[in-house]
Coordinates of C-alpha atoms in Angstrom, one line a residue:
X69 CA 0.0 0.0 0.0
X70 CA 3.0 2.1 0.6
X71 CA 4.5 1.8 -2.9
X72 CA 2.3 3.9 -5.2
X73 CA 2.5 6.9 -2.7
X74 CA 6.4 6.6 -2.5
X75 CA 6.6 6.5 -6.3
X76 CA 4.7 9.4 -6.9
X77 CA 6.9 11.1 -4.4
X78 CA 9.9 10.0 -6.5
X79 CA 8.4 10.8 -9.6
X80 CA 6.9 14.8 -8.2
X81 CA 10.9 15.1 -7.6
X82 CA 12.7 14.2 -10.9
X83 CA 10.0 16.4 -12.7
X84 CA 10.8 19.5 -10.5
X85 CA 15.0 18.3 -10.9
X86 CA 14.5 17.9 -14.8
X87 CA 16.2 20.1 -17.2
X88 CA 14.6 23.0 -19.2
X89 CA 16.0 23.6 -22.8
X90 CA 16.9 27.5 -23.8
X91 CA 19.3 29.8 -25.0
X92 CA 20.8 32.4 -24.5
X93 CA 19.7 36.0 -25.1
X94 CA 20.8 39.7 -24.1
X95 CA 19.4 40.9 -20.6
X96 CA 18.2 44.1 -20.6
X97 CA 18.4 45.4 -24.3
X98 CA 17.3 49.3 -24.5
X99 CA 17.4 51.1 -27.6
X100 CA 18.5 54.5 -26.6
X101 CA 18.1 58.3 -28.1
X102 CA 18.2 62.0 -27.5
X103 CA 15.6 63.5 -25.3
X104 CA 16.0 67.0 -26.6
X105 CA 15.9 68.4 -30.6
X106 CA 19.3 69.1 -32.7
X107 CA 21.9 68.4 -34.7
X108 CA 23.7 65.0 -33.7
X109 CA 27.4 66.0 -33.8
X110 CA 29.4 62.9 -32.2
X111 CA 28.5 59.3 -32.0
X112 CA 31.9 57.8 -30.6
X113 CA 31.0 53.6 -30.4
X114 CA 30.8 50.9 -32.3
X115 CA 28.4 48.0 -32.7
X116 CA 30.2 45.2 -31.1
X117 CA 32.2 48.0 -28.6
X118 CA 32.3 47.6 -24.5
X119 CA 31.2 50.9 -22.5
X120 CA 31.2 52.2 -18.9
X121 CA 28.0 53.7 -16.7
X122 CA 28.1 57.3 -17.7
X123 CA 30.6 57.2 -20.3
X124 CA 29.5 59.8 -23.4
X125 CA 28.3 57.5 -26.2
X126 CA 26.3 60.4 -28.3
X127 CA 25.9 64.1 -28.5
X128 CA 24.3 66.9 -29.8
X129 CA 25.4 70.2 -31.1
X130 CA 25.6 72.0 -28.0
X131 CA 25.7 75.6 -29.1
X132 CA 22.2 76.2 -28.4
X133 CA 21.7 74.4 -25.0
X134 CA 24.9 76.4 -23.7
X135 CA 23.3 80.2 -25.1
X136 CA 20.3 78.9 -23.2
X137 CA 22.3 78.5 -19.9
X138 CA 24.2 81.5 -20.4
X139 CA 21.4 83.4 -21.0
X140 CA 19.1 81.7 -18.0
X141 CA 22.2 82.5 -15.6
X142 CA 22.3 86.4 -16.7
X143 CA 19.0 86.4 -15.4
X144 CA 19.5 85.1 -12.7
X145 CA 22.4 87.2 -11.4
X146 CA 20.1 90.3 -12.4
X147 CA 17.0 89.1 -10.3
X148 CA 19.1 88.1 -7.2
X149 CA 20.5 91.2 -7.2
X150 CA 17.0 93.1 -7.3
X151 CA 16.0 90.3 -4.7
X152 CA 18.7 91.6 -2.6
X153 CA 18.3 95.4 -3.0
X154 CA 14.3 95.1 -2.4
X155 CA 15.0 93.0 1.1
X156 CA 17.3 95.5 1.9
X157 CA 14.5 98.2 1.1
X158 CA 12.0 96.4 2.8
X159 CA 14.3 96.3 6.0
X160 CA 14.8 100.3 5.9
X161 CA 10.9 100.8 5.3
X162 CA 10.3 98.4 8.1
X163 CA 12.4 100.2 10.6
X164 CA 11.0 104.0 9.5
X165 CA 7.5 102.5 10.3
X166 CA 8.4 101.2 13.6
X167 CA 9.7 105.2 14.0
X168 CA 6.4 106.2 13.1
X169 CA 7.9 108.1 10.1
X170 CA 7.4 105.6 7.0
X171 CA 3.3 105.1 6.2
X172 CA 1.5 101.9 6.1
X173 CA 1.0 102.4 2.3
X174 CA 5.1 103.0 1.8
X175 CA 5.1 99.7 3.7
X176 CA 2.8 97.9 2.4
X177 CA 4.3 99.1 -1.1
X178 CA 8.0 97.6 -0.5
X179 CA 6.7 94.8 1.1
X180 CA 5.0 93.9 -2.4
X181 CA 8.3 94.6 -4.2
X182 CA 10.0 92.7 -2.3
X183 CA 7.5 89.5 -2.5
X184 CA 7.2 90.2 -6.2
X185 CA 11.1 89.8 -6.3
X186 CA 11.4 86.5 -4.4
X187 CA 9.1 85.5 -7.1
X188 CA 11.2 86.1 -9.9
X189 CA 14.3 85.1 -8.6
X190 CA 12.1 82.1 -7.9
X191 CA 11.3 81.6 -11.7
X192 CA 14.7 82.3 -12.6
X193 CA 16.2 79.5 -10.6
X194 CA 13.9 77.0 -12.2
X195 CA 14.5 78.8 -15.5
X196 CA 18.5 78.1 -14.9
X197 CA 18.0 74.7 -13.6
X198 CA 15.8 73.6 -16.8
X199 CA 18.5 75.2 -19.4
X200 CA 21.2 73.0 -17.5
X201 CA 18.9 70.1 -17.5
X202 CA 18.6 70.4 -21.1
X203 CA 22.2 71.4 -21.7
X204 CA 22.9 67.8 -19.7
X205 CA 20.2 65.7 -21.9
X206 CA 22.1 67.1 -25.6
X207 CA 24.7 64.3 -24.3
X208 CA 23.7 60.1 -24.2
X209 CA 25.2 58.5 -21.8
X210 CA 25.8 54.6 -20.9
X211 CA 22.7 54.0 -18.3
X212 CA 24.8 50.8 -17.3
X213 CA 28.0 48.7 -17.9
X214 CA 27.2 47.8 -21.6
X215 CA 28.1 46.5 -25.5
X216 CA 27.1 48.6 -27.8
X217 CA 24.7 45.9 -30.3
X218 CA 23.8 48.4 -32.9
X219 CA 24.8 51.8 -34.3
X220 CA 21.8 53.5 -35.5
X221 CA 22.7 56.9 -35.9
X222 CA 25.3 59.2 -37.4
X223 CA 26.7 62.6 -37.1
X224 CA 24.4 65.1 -39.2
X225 CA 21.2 63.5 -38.1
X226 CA 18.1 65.3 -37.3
X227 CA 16.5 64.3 -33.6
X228 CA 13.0 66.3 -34.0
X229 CA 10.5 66.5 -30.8
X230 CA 8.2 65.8 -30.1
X231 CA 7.8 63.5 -32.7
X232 CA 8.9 59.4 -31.8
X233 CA 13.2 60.0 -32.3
X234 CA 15.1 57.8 -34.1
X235 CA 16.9 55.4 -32.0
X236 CA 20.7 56.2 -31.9
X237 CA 21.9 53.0 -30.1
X238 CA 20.8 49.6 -29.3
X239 CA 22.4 48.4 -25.8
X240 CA 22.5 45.7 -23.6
X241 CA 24.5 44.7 -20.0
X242 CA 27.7 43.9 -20.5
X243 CA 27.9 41.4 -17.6
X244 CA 25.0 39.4 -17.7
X245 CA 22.7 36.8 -20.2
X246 CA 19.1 35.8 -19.8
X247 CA 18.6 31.8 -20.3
X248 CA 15.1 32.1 -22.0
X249 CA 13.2 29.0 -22.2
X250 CA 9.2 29.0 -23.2
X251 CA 7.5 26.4 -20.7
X252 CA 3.7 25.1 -20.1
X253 CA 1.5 27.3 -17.8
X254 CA 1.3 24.7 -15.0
X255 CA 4.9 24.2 -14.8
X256 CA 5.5 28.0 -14.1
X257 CA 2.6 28.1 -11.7
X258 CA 5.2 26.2 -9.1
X259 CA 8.1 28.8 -10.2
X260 CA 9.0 32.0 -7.7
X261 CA 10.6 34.9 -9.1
X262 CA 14.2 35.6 -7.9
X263 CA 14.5 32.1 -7.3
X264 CA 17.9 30.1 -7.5
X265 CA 18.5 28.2 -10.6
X266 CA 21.1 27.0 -12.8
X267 CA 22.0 27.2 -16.5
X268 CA 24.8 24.7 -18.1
X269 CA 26.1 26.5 -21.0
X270 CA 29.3 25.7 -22.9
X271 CA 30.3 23.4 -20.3
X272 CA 30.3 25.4 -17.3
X273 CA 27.3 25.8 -14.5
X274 CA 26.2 29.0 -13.9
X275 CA 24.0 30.4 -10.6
X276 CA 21.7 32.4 -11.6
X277 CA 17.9 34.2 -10.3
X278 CA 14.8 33.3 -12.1
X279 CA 14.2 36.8 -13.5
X280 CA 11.2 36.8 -15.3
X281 CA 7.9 34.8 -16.3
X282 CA 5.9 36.5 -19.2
X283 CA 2.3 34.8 -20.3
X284 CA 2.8 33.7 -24.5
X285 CA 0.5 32.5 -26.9
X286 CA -1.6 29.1 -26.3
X287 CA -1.1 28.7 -22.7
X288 CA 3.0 28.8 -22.9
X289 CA 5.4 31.2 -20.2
X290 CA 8.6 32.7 -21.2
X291 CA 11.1 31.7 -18.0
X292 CA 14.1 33.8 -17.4
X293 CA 16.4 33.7 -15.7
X294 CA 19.7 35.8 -14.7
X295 CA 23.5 34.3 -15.0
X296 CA 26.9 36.2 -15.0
X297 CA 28.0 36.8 -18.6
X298 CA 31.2 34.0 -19.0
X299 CA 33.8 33.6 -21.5
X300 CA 33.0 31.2 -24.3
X301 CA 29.3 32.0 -24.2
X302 CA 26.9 34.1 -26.8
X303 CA 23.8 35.5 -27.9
X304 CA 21.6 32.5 -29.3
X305 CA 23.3 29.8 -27.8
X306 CA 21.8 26.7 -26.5
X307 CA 21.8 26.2 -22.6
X308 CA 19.6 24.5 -20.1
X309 CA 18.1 25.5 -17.0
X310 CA 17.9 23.8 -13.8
X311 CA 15.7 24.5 -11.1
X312 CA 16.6 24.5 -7.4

């Protein structure tokens, strides 16, 4: 009576132990562009070519976005100055009053100026901040550690807004893969995200985290998971997935 319970117990395990045919794809792929309208004036990578967080990959002609700064930091220098000299009214007014020699009106008058000048200093800060904001998104810059898998654009090129930009540059992470296997709905039912797995890939084992599990067509779940980029593996190669 004890044997067909002990060999479904046997079998539940080898099914959960059993390996999960996939391959190998690039883990988190972005295609990237410019934010902000111009002229492009430098793209320095290659398809194919390694790059840092942060490093500049494409830019703009910057002429404009620096006149815009320029000109936004004029304004401000002028407004805090007339912030300044209206405080400093407001201070004098204040005291005459409390000598009974200034008028309510007179106070009530440079108390406005004053208020309307915080307000446009105000308006010039956020005015400065924006043209260095804009100044800043003229350049692309690596969002991660990544290769470089397509080279879209080229020096000369148009980036209009709002209209959809061109991409510029296809990424991806430089240090990691996604094992992508497509399994049966009830099989992922019984799978967590972020947990442990393992992927053989050109004869090496591999820890990795279950990343991902995306509904497909007929009933069918794309499984992901996570491993460390290693030498001797690529895009579109077979591997296979074990679960812990």
């Amino acid at each position: 009576m004890m044997l067909r319970p002990l060999l479904l117990t046997l079998f539940a395990g080898s099914a959960g132990a059993a390996d999960i045919a996939a391959s190998l794809d690039w883990s988190g792929r972005v295609s990237l562009t410019l934010p902000v309208a111009g002229v492009l004036e430098q793209v320095n990578v290659q398809a194919g070519q390694t790059v840092k967080k942060d490093e500049l990959l494409a830019a703009l002609n910057p002429t404009l976005y620096k006149a815009g700064v320029a000109e936004a930091r004029a304004d401000l220098d002028r407004l805090t100055q007339e912030e300044a000299d209206a405080g400093r009214d407001l201070e004098r007014v204040t005291e005459l009053y409390a000598r009974t020699v200034a008028s309510t009106t007179e106070l009530d008058a440079a108390k406005l100026r004053h208020a309307r000048a915080r307000a446009g200093l105000a308006a010039a800060q956020a005015r400065t901040e924006k043209a260095r904001r804009l100044l800043a998104e003229s350049e692309l810059r690596a969002p991660f550690d990544a290769i470089v898998l397509a080279r879209h654009g080229e020096p000369g090129q148009v980036i209009t807004i709002p209209c959809q930009p061109a991409a510029v540059l296809s990424l991806a992470r430089a240090d990691e893969w996604l094992a992508r296997a497509p399994i049966d709905a009830a099989r992922a039912a019984g799978i967590k995200l972020g947990e442990d797995a393992e992927v053989q890939v050109a004869g090496q084992n591999l820890k990795g985290r279950v990343r991902g599990l995306s509904a497909q067509a007929e009933g069918r779940v794309l499984l992901d998971v996570a491993i460390p980029r290693a030498s001797g593996t690529y895009a579109g190669q077979a591997a296979s997935i074990q679960l812990k």
